[in-house]
Coordinates of C-alpha atoms in Angstrom, one line a residue:
Chain A
M160 CA -127.9 170.2 24.4
T161 CA -127.7 171.3 20.9
G162 CA -128.5 167.8 19.8
R163 CA -127.4 166.3 16.5
W164 CA -131.0 165.5 15.8
R165 CA -132.5 168.8 16.6
G166 CA -133.4 170.4 13.4
A167 CA -132.4 167.4 11.5
T168 CA -133.8 167.6 8.0
A169 CA -134.8 164.9 5.6
L170 CA -133.8 165.6 2.1
L171 CA -135.3 163.6 -0.8
L172 CA -133.0 163.0 -3.7
V173 CA -134.6 161.4 -6.7
S174 CA -132.2 160.1 -9.2
L175 CA -131.6 157.8 -12.2
L176 CA -134.5 158.9 -14.2
V177 CA -135.7 156.5 -16.8
I178 CA -137.5 158.8 -19.1
G179 CA -137.6 162.4 -17.8
A180 CA -136.5 164.6 -15.0
T181 CA -137.9 165.0 -11.5
P182 CA -136.8 167.8 -9.2
A183 CA -133.8 167.0 -7.2
E184 CA -131.2 168.9 -5.3
G185 CA -127.4 169.0 -5.4
Y186 CA -124.6 169.0 -7.9
L187 CA -121.2 167.4 -7.7
H188 CA -121.4 167.3 -3.9
L189 CA -124.6 167.5 -2.0
S190 CA -124.6 170.3 0.4
V191 CA -126.7 172.1 2.9
S192 CA -126.9 175.7 4.0
T193 CA -126.2 176.2 7.6
S194 CA -125.5 179.1 9.9
N195 CA -121.8 178.4 9.1
G196 CA -122.4 178.7 5.4
T197 CA -122.8 175.9 2.8
V198 CA -121.3 172.6 3.9
P199 CA -121.1 169.3 2.1
L200 CA -123.1 166.4 3.2
T201 CA -120.7 163.8 4.5
W202 CA -120.5 160.8 6.9
K203 CA -118.3 161.5 9.8
T204 CA -118.4 158.0 11.4
M205 CA -116.8 155.1 9.6
P206 CA -117.7 152.5 8.6
V207 CA -121.1 153.4 7.4
R208 CA -123.4 150.6 8.6
W209 CA -126.1 149.6 6.3
Y210 CA -129.1 147.2 6.3
A211 CA -130.8 145.3 3.5
T212 CA -134.5 144.8 3.5
D213 CA -135.5 141.2 3.8
R214 CA -137.8 141.3 0.8
G215 CA -137.1 140.3 -2.7
V216 CA -138.9 140.9 -6.0
P217 CA -139.6 138.6 -8.9
G218 CA -136.2 137.6 -10.2
V219 CA -134.2 138.9 -7.3
T220 CA -134.2 137.3 -3.8
A221 CA -133.3 139.2 -0.7
S222 CA -130.0 137.5 -0.5
Q223 CA -129.2 138.3 -4.1
F224 CA -130.2 141.8 -3.5
Q225 CA -127.8 142.0 -0.5
A226 CA -125.0 140.5 -2.5
E227 CA -125.4 143.0 -5.4
V228 CA -125.7 146.0 -3.1
A229 CA -122.6 144.8 -1.1
Q230 CA -120.7 144.6 -4.3
A231 CA -121.8 148.1 -5.2
F232 CA -120.6 149.4 -1.7
S233 CA -117.3 147.6 -2.3
T234 CA -116.9 149.4 -5.6
W235 CA -116.9 152.8 -3.8
Q236 CA -114.9 151.5 -0.9
A237 CA -112.2 150.3 -3.2
V238 CA -111.3 153.8 -4.4
P239 CA -107.7 154.0 -3.2
T240 CA -107.8 157.8 -2.8
A241 CA -111.0 157.9 -0.7
S242 CA -111.4 156.9 2.9
I243 CA -115.1 156.0 3.1
T244 CA -115.9 152.5 4.3
F245 CA -119.1 150.5 4.7
Q246 CA -120.2 147.6 6.7
F247 CA -123.2 145.3 6.2
A248 CA -125.2 145.3 9.5
G249 CA -127.8 142.7 8.6
F250 CA -131.2 142.2 7.1
T251 CA -134.2 144.2 8.4
S252 CA -137.9 144.3 8.0
A253 CA -137.7 148.1 8.1
V254 CA -138.5 149.9 5.0
P255 CA -136.5 152.6 3.3
F256 CA -137.5 156.2 4.0
D257 CA -138.5 155.6 7.6
Q258 CA -136.6 157.9 10.0
D259 CA -135.5 155.1 12.3
G260 CA -131.8 155.7 12.6
L261 CA -131.0 152.9 10.3
T262 CA -129.5 153.2 6.8
V263 CA -131.7 150.8 4.9
L264 CA -131.6 149.8 1.2
G265 CA -134.4 147.8 -0.3
F266 CA -137.1 147.4 -2.9
D267 CA -140.3 149.4 -2.6
A268 CA -143.1 150.0 -5.0
E269 CA -143.6 153.6 -6.0
P270 CA -146.0 153.6 -8.9
D271 CA -146.3 157.4 -8.8
L272 CA -142.5 157.6 -9.6
D273 CA -142.9 155.8 -12.8
R274 CA -139.7 157.3 -14.3
V275 CA -137.6 156.7 -11.2
L276 CA -135.5 153.6 -10.8
G277 CA -134.2 154.5 -7.4
A278 CA -133.8 157.3 -4.9
T279 CA -131.8 158.2 -1.9
T280 CA -132.9 160.1 1.2
F281 CA -130.9 161.6 4.0
V282 CA -131.4 162.6 7.6
I283 CA -128.7 165.2 8.3
D284 CA -127.5 167.4 11.0
D285 CA -128.3 170.7 9.4
V286 CA -125.6 172.4 11.5
T287 CA -122.6 170.3 10.6
G288 CA -123.8 168.7 7.4
E289 CA -123.2 165.3 8.9
I290 CA -125.3 162.5 7.4
V291 CA -126.9 160.5 10.2
E292 CA -129.1 158.3 8.2
S293 CA -129.6 157.6 4.5
D294 CA -132.0 155.2 2.8
V295 CA -132.1 154.0 -0.7
F296 CA -135.1 152.5 -2.4
F297 CA -135.2 150.6 -5.7
N298 CA -138.5 150.9 -7.4
S299 CA -140.1 147.5 -7.7
I300 CA -142.5 148.5 -10.4
F301 CA -139.6 147.8 -12.7
L302 CA -138.0 144.4 -13.5
W303 CA -134.6 143.9 -12.0
S304 CA -131.7 141.7 -12.8
T305 CA -128.6 140.4 -11.1
A306 CA -127.3 138.5 -14.1
A307 CA -123.5 138.8 -14.5
A308 CA -123.7 140.0 -18.0
G309 CA -127.0 141.9 -17.6
D310 CA -130.5 141.0 -18.9
P311 CA -131.7 143.0 -21.8
T312 CA -135.3 143.0 -20.5
R313 CA -134.4 144.2 -17.0
F314 CA -132.5 146.9 -15.2
D315 CA -129.2 146.0 -13.7
L316 CA -129.5 146.2 -9.9
Q317 CA -125.8 146.6 -9.2
S318 CA -125.4 149.5 -11.7
V319 CA -128.3 151.4 -10.1
A320 CA -127.0 150.6 -6.7
V321 CA -123.5 152.0 -7.5
H322 CA -125.2 155.2 -8.6
E323 CA -127.5 155.5 -5.5
I324 CA -124.6 154.7 -3.1
G325 CA -122.7 157.5 -4.7
H326 CA -125.6 159.7 -3.5
L327 CA -125.5 158.0 -0.2
A328 CA -121.9 159.0 0.1
G329 CA -122.8 162.6 -0.6
L330 CA -122.3 163.0 -4.3
G331 CA -124.7 164.8 -6.5
H332 CA -125.2 164.3 -10.2
S333 CA -122.6 164.7 -12.8
A334 CA -123.4 166.3 -16.1
L335 CA -120.7 164.4 -18.0
G336 CA -122.9 162.9 -20.7
E337 CA -124.8 163.4 -23.9
T338 CA -128.5 162.9 -24.4
E339 CA -131.2 163.4 -27.0
V340 CA -134.8 164.5 -26.4
R341 CA -137.4 161.9 -27.1
P342 CA -140.7 162.6 -28.7
D343 CA -142.5 162.2 -25.3
G344 CA -140.3 164.9 -23.8
G345 CA -138.0 162.5 -21.9
R346 CA -134.3 162.1 -22.7
R347 CA -132.4 159.2 -24.0
V348 CA -128.8 158.8 -23.0
L349 CA -126.4 158.6 -25.9
A350 CA -123.3 158.4 -23.7
S351 CA -122.0 159.2 -20.3
G352 CA -118.7 159.7 -18.6
A353 CA -119.8 159.1 -15.0
V354 CA -121.8 156.7 -13.0
M355 CA -123.3 159.7 -11.4
F356 CA -124.9 160.9 -14.6
P357 CA -128.6 161.3 -13.7
I358 CA -130.2 159.2 -16.5
S359 CA -129.8 155.5 -16.8
F360 CA -128.4 153.8 -19.9
G361 CA -131.4 151.5 -19.8
R362 CA -132.2 147.8 -19.5
G363 CA -129.5 145.2 -19.8
V364 CA -126.6 147.7 -19.6
I365 CA -124.0 147.0 -16.8
A366 CA -121.6 149.9 -17.6
D367 CA -122.4 151.7 -14.4
R368 CA -120.9 148.9 -12.3
T369 CA -117.6 150.6 -12.9
L370 CA -116.6 154.0 -11.6
Q371 CA -115.3 156.6 -13.9
P372 CA -112.5 159.2 -13.2
D373 CA -115.2 161.8 -12.6
D374 CA -116.8 159.6 -9.9
I375 CA -113.5 158.8 -8.3
A376 CA -112.5 162.5 -8.2
G377 CA -115.8 163.3 -6.6
V378 CA -115.8 160.8 -3.8
S379 CA -112.1 161.4 -3.1
D380 CA -112.7 165.1 -2.7
L381 CA -115.3 164.3 -0.1
Y382 CA -113.3 161.7 1.8
P383 CA -109.6 162.4 0.8
D384 CA -107.2 159.6 1.6
G385 CA -104.2 157.7 0.1
G386 CA -102.4 160.8 -1.0
F387 CA -105.3 162.3 -2.8
S388 CA -104.5 165.8 -1.6
D389 CA -100.8 165.5 -2.3
Q390 CA -100.8 163.5 -5.5
T391 CA -103.6 165.0 -7.5
G392 CA -104.1 168.6 -8.7
A393 CA -106.8 171.0 -9.5
L394 CA -107.7 173.6 -12.1
F395 CA -109.0 176.9 -10.9
G396 CA -110.7 179.4 -13.2
R397 CA -113.6 181.5 -14.0
V398 CA -116.2 181.4 -16.8
R399 CA -116.9 184.9 -18.1
L400 CA -119.5 186.4 -20.4
G401 CA -118.9 190.1 -20.9
N402 CA -117.9 191.6 -17.5
G403 CA -119.8 189.0 -15.5
G404 CA -119.5 185.5 -14.4
V405 CA -121.5 182.6 -15.8
I406 CA -123.1 180.6 -13.1
G407 CA -123.8 177.0 -13.7
A408 CA -121.5 176.5 -16.7
H409 CA -120.4 172.9 -17.0
V410 CA -116.6 172.8 -17.2
I411 CA -114.8 169.7 -18.5
A412 CA -111.2 169.0 -17.9
F413 CA -109.7 166.7 -20.5
S414 CA -106.3 165.2 -20.0
I415 CA -104.5 165.3 -23.3
E416 CA -102.1 162.6 -21.9
T417 CA -104.5 160.0 -20.6
G418 CA -107.9 161.0 -22.2
T419 CA -109.7 161.1 -18.8
L420 CA -112.6 163.5 -18.3
V421 CA -113.4 165.1 -15.0
A422 CA -116.0 167.9 -14.8
G423 CA -117.5 170.4 -12.5
F424 CA -119.6 173.5 -12.5
A425 CA -118.8 177.2 -12.3
L426 CA -120.7 178.1 -9.2
G427 CA -119.1 181.2 -7.8
D428 CA -120.7 184.6 -8.2
G429 CA -117.9 185.5 -10.6
G430 CA -118.2 182.2 -12.5
E431 CA -115.5 180.6 -10.5
F432 CA -114.9 176.9 -10.7
Q433 CA -112.4 174.4 -9.3
I434 CA -112.0 170.9 -10.6
K435 CA -110.1 168.7 -8.2
G436 CA -108.8 165.2 -8.3
L437 CA -106.9 165.5 -11.5
T438 CA -103.8 163.5 -12.3
P439 CA -101.0 166.0 -12.6
G440 CA -100.3 167.0 -16.2
P441 CA -101.7 169.1 -19.0
Y442 CA -105.4 169.6 -19.6
V443 CA -107.7 171.1 -22.2
V444 CA -110.8 172.9 -20.8
R445 CA -114.2 172.8 -22.5
V446 CA -117.1 174.9 -21.2
E447 CA -120.7 174.2 -22.2
P448 CA -124.2 175.2 -21.0
L449 CA -126.0 172.5 -19.0
D450 CA -128.1 171.1 -21.8
D451 CA -127.9 167.4 -21.6
A452 CA -130.2 166.9 -18.7
D453 CA -132.9 168.9 -17.0
I454 CA -131.3 171.6 -14.9
D455 CA -133.3 170.7 -11.9
S456 CA -131.5 167.3 -11.8
F457 CA -128.5 169.4 -10.6
F458 CA -129.6 172.6 -9.1
E459 CA -132.5 174.3 -7.4
P460 CA -134.5 176.3 -9.9
G461 CA -133.3 179.7 -11.0
G462 CA -130.0 181.5 -11.4
I463 CA -128.4 179.1 -13.9
D464 CA -127.1 180.6 -17.1
I465 CA -127.4 178.4 -20.2
D466 CA -127.6 181.1 -22.9
F467 CA -124.0 180.9 -24.1
Q468 CA -122.1 178.9 -26.6
A469 CA -119.9 176.0 -25.8
T470 CA -116.2 176.8 -26.2
F471 CA -112.7 175.5 -25.7
F472 CA -110.2 177.5 -23.7
P473 CA -107.4 178.3 -26.1
R474 CA -104.6 177.6 -23.6
I475 CA -103.4 174.2 -22.2
V476 CA -103.5 174.3 -18.4
A477 CA -101.4 172.2 -16.2
A478 CA -102.7 170.7 -12.9
P479 CA -99.9 170.4 -10.3
A480 CA -99.6 167.7 -7.8
G481 CA -100.9 168.9 -4.4
G482 CA -102.0 172.2 -5.7
S483 CA -104.0 174.2 -8.1
S484 CA -103.4 176.0 -11.4
D485 CA -103.2 179.7 -11.5
R486 CA -106.6 181.2 -12.1
F487 CA -107.6 181.5 -15.7
D488 CA -110.6 183.0 -17.4
V489 CA -112.6 181.2 -20.0
T490 CA -114.5 183.7 -22.1
V491 CA -117.7 182.5 -23.7
R492 CA -120.1 184.2 -26.2
P493 CA -123.8 184.5 -25.9
K494 CA -125.9 182.2 -28.1
Chain B
M87 CA -69.6 200.8 -31.2
S88 CA -70.6 201.2 -34.8
V89 CA -71.5 198.3 -37.0
A90 CA -68.7 199.1 -39.3
R91 CA -66.2 199.0 -36.4
V92 CA -67.5 195.7 -35.3
F93 CA -67.2 194.3 -38.8
A94 CA -63.6 195.6 -39.1
I95 CA -62.7 193.9 -35.9
I96 CA -64.2 190.6 -37.0
V97 CA -62.3 190.8 -40.3
A98 CA -59.1 191.6 -38.5
V99 CA -59.5 188.6 -36.2
A100 CA -60.3 186.3 -39.1
L101 CA -57.2 187.4 -41.0
A102 CA -55.0 187.1 -37.9
W103 CA -56.3 183.6 -36.9
R104 CA -55.3 180.8 -39.2
P105 CA -57.1 177.6 -39.2
S106 CA -55.1 174.7 -37.8
A107 CA -53.5 172.5 -40.4
A108 CA -55.7 169.9 -42.1
G109 CA -55.4 166.6 -40.4
A110 CA -54.1 168.0 -37.1
Q111 CA -56.4 167.9 -34.1
V112 CA -58.2 171.0 -33.3
V113 CA -58.6 170.1 -29.6
P114 CA -55.4 169.2 -27.8
L115 CA -55.4 166.0 -25.8
H116 CA -56.5 166.0 -22.2
R117 CA -57.5 169.6 -22.3
L118 CA -60.9 170.9 -21.3
E119 CA -63.1 172.1 -24.1
L120 CA -66.0 174.4 -23.3
S121 CA -68.5 175.6 -25.9
V122 CA -71.6 177.7 -26.0
G123 CA -74.0 178.0 -28.9
A124 CA -77.5 178.0 -30.2
G125 CA -79.5 176.0 -32.6
L126 CA -82.9 174.5 -33.3
F127 CA -84.6 171.5 -31.8
T128 CA -87.4 170.2 -34.0
G129 CA -90.8 169.3 -32.8
A130 CA -92.5 166.0 -33.0
S131 CA -96.0 164.5 -32.8
L132 CA -97.0 163.3 -29.3
G133 CA -100.0 161.4 -30.6
S134 CA -103.7 161.6 -30.4
Q135 CA -106.2 161.2 -27.7
N136 CA -110.0 161.2 -28.0
A137 CA -112.4 162.6 -25.4
N138 CA -114.7 159.6 -25.3
L139 CA -117.8 158.9 -23.3
R140 CA -119.2 155.4 -22.7
T141 CA -122.2 154.1 -24.5
S142 CA -124.6 151.3 -23.8
T143 CA -122.5 149.1 -26.1
P144 CA -119.1 148.1 -24.7
G145 CA -116.2 148.9 -27.0
Q146 CA -118.2 151.6 -29.0
P147 CA -117.2 154.9 -27.4
F148 CA -119.0 158.1 -28.1
L149 CA -116.7 160.9 -29.4
L150 CA -117.1 164.1 -27.5
F151 CA -114.1 165.7 -29.3
A152 CA -110.7 164.6 -30.7
S153 CA -107.3 165.9 -29.8
S154 CA -103.9 165.6 -31.4
S155 CA -100.8 167.0 -29.8
R156 CA -97.3 167.9 -30.8
T157 CA -94.4 170.0 -29.7
S158 CA -93.1 172.8 -31.9
T159 CA -89.7 173.4 -33.3
A160 CA -87.9 175.9 -31.1
P161 CA -84.5 177.6 -30.7
I162 CA -82.2 176.1 -28.1
F163 CA -79.2 177.4 -26.3
D164 CA -76.6 174.9 -25.3
L165 CA -73.4 174.4 -23.4
R166 CA -70.8 171.7 -23.7
A167 CA -67.8 170.5 -21.8
G168 CA -65.6 167.8 -23.1
V169 CA -62.2 166.2 -22.9
L170 CA -60.3 164.4 -25.6
L171 CA -59.0 161.2 -23.9
T172 CA -57.1 159.8 -26.9
H173 CA -56.3 161.0 -30.3
R174 CA -59.6 159.6 -31.4
Y175 CA -61.9 159.3 -28.4
G176 CA -63.3 161.8 -26.1
V177 CA -66.2 162.4 -23.7
E178 CA -68.4 165.3 -23.3
A179 CA -71.4 166.6 -21.3
H180 CA -74.0 168.8 -22.8
A181 CA -77.0 170.8 -21.6
A182 CA -79.6 172.4 -23.8
Y183 CA -82.5 174.7 -22.9
G184 CA -85.4 175.7 -25.1
H185 CA -89.0 176.9 -25.1
P186 CA -91.0 174.7 -27.4
E187 CA -94.8 175.0 -27.5
L188 CA -97.1 172.2 -26.7
R189 CA -99.9 172.5 -29.3
T190 CA -103.1 170.4 -29.1
V191 CA -105.5 170.5 -32.0
L192 CA -109.1 170.1 -30.9
S193 CA -111.6 168.9 -33.5
S194 CA -114.7 166.9 -34.3
D195 CA -116.6 168.4 -31.4
V196 CA -120.0 166.6 -31.0
E197 CA -121.8 169.9 -30.4
G198 CA -120.0 171.7 -33.2
V199 CA -117.7 173.8 -31.2
P200 CA -115.2 175.3 -33.7
G201 CA -111.9 173.5 -33.6
I202 CA -109.0 175.4 -32.2
T203 CA -105.4 174.8 -31.3
A204 CA -104.8 175.1 -27.6
V205 CA -101.2 176.1 -26.7
E206 CA -98.9 176.4 -23.8
R207 CA -95.2 177.2 -23.6
L208 CA -92.8 174.6 -22.1
D209 CA -89.5 175.0 -20.6
Q210 CA -87.4 172.1 -21.8
Y211 CA -84.0 171.0 -20.5
V212 CA -81.8 168.2 -21.9
I213 CA -78.8 167.2 -19.9
D214 CA -76.8 164.4 -21.5
G215 CA -73.4 162.9 -21.9
G216 CA -71.6 160.7 -24.4
V217 CA -68.6 159.8 -26.4
V218 CA -67.0 161.8 -29.2
V219 CA -65.2 160.0 -31.9
G220 CA -62.8 162.1 -33.9
L221 CA -62.7 161.5 -37.6
D222 CA -59.7 163.6 -38.5
E223 CA -58.7 161.5 -41.4
W224 CA -61.7 162.9 -43.2
T225 CA -60.8 166.5 -42.5
I226 CA -61.8 168.8 -45.4
A227 CA -60.9 172.4 -45.8
G228 CA -60.1 172.7 -42.1
F229 CA -63.3 171.1 -40.9
H230 CA -62.6 168.2 -38.6
P231 CA -65.5 165.9 -38.5
F232 CA -66.6 163.9 -35.5
A233 CA -69.4 161.5 -34.5
T234 CA -71.2 161.5 -31.2
A235 CA -73.5 159.2 -29.3
G236 CA -74.9 159.2 -25.7
G237 CA -77.8 159.6 -23.5
G238 CA -79.2 161.7 -20.7
Y239 CA -82.1 163.3 -19.0
L240 CA -85.1 165.2 -20.3
R241 CA -87.0 167.7 -18.1
Q242 CA -90.1 169.5 -19.3
L243 CA -91.9 172.1 -17.3
H244 CA -95.4 173.3 -18.1
E245 CA -96.1 177.0 -18.5
D246 CA -96.6 177.8 -14.8
L247 CA -93.3 175.9 -14.0
I248 CA -94.9 173.9 -11.3
V249 CA -95.6 170.7 -13.2
V250 CA -92.6 168.8 -14.2
E251 CA -92.4 165.8 -16.5
D252 CA -89.2 163.7 -16.7
G253 CA -87.9 161.5 -19.3
G254 CA -84.8 160.2 -21.1
V255 CA -82.9 161.1 -24.2
F256 CA -80.6 159.0 -26.4
Y257 CA -78.8 160.5 -29.3
V258 CA -76.5 159.9 -32.2
G259 CA -75.0 162.6 -34.3
G260 CA -72.0 164.3 -35.6
G261 CA -70.5 167.5 -36.6
A262 CA -67.3 169.3 -37.4
R263 CA -64.9 171.6 -35.7
Y264 CA -63.1 174.5 -37.3
G265 CA -60.1 175.8 -35.6
L266 CA -59.6 179.6 -35.4
F267 CA -56.8 179.8 -33.0
A268 CA -54.3 177.4 -31.6
S269 CA -51.3 177.7 -29.2
P270 CA -49.1 175.1 -27.7
R271 CA -48.9 177.0 -24.4
G272 CA -50.8 179.5 -22.4
F273 CA -54.1 179.4 -20.6
V274 CA -56.2 179.2 -23.8
R275 CA -54.9 176.5 -26.1
A276 CA -57.4 176.7 -28.9
I277 CA -60.5 178.6 -30.1
G278 CA -62.8 177.5 -32.8
A279 CA -66.3 176.9 -34.0
R280 CA -68.2 173.7 -34.2
I281 CA -71.5 172.6 -35.8
D282 CA -73.5 169.8 -34.5
A283 CA -76.4 167.7 -35.8
R284 CA -78.2 165.1 -33.8
L285 CA -81.0 162.6 -33.9
N286 CA -82.5 162.7 -30.4
L287 CA -84.8 159.9 -29.3
L288 CA -87.0 161.1 -26.5
K289 CA -88.9 158.7 -24.1
G290 CA -91.1 160.0 -21.3
G291 CA -91.6 163.7 -20.6
I292 CA -94.9 164.9 -21.9
Q293 CA -96.1 161.8 -23.6
I294 CA -99.4 160.6 -25.0
E295 CA -98.6 157.5 -26.8
D296 CA -96.0 155.2 -25.3
H297 CA -93.5 155.5 -28.0
V298 CA -90.0 156.9 -28.6
R299 CA -90.2 160.3 -30.4
S300 CA -87.6 161.4 -32.9
H301 CA -86.4 165.0 -32.8
F302 CA -83.5 166.5 -34.8
S303 CA -81.3 169.2 -33.5
V304 CA -78.8 171.3 -35.3
G305 CA -76.6 174.0 -33.9
G306 CA -73.5 176.0 -34.0
S307 CA -71.2 177.0 -31.2
L308 CA -67.9 178.6 -30.3
F309 CA -65.5 176.5 -28.3
V310 CA -62.5 177.4 -26.2
V311 CA -59.9 174.8 -25.1
F312 CA -58.1 175.4 -21.8

């Protein structure tokens, strides 16, 4: 039998960097190269059953941990245009990252990952891209909080859980944010437009408990439901520099009617991009190099072009319900 | 046909057709008036919208860039059909079509991207109906004034014609008719020109801020009464 487990591969995704970047894979949607081409990582069986470890940390009991994580799962499950569902299966003494067939979320001390708040791993069927197991660990070398309004001395558990569960669902990182480089080489977040931005706001901030339009578009594209395909639209275009495509350009779609921001990357050989999940209406498109997080937070090393100037597309483009715009070319200039 | 010949024909027609008598109605009762014309539909501000990112402080967004949008003034072509029900009151239906531009000024980019104005061309349709009140007692030099008011439907299509935005229109206005030809019998009972000016209040359609937008329209048309 060509078993689902044969050739199953464990992928380590390290995310929510506190200070600096650590190599990671993926972009908007995590994907895997198979003999059938590149396929997104998705869960095929619903609900996704998850376990919580039975260990707490100072300031967070095991039951408080379970409650916060359950709320984070509910946040994703509540997206009306996505069909992914989750179910709490119980407490377990198993630890995250064991390939045991269980999806386990829990605290674990990883002193070597002193810039990493949490991480998500997968066991996947590398033929179909189906996720068969995913574990999330929260690094207990940091202080954690479950306070409703946050604790300025601790990291908000629910916010980090919402981010990691986004990965668990199959989402990669969003580049919708602005950072500045710190003297030690790390980055400080000035602002972000997505829970899936790879760098945490910091201690005491609970902003990432709430999904943003970019997050909602991403998970809805992976698990479309509730009229997502019929009621939202897409922009389709290319980013061009000279006669060639720009690969890895960050493309932002801004609704001039609602102010929402949804972004994606130009990943086709010709600089093609498609931004889905847009409320039908007129959009302005802004293209920029990936310069607000380390590139390896999004892509495997190599092949990403960042030597061009950020630019606006001079035309307003409409996203139609249930379809895509005609293809348009955004021409950028070299730096 | 040469320009001089066309000019001569127009002069001949103008001399042959006498305006109807001051104070008399230009449009006979219970007859169908059709008109076709052109004009201008002014643009209006649609409002502003910032591309904001969240910060660690609630209520203090981070400005990625700013935008301000408006529609442009554009020529329109319009058609009307009306009937005078009494000596003073009539009803009419009206359809107008134009190609305004949607213009969005982008500025204050956080990374210093030069500001630009992003543009697209719209297809705009207004279909409305209302009452016409004749003000013949104020006729001056053959111009028969009237007042109008009504409401209708706004339909705006984005440039690729596959995204439609609907809304409503209310209007008040007025104008004047000038009779060029009148006959008590025959298929064509009257021919003339009319000018219209309106204040159009638009709600919905392409909309950024939830408010009623004021657009003026002016136009001239030729009418025929059957």
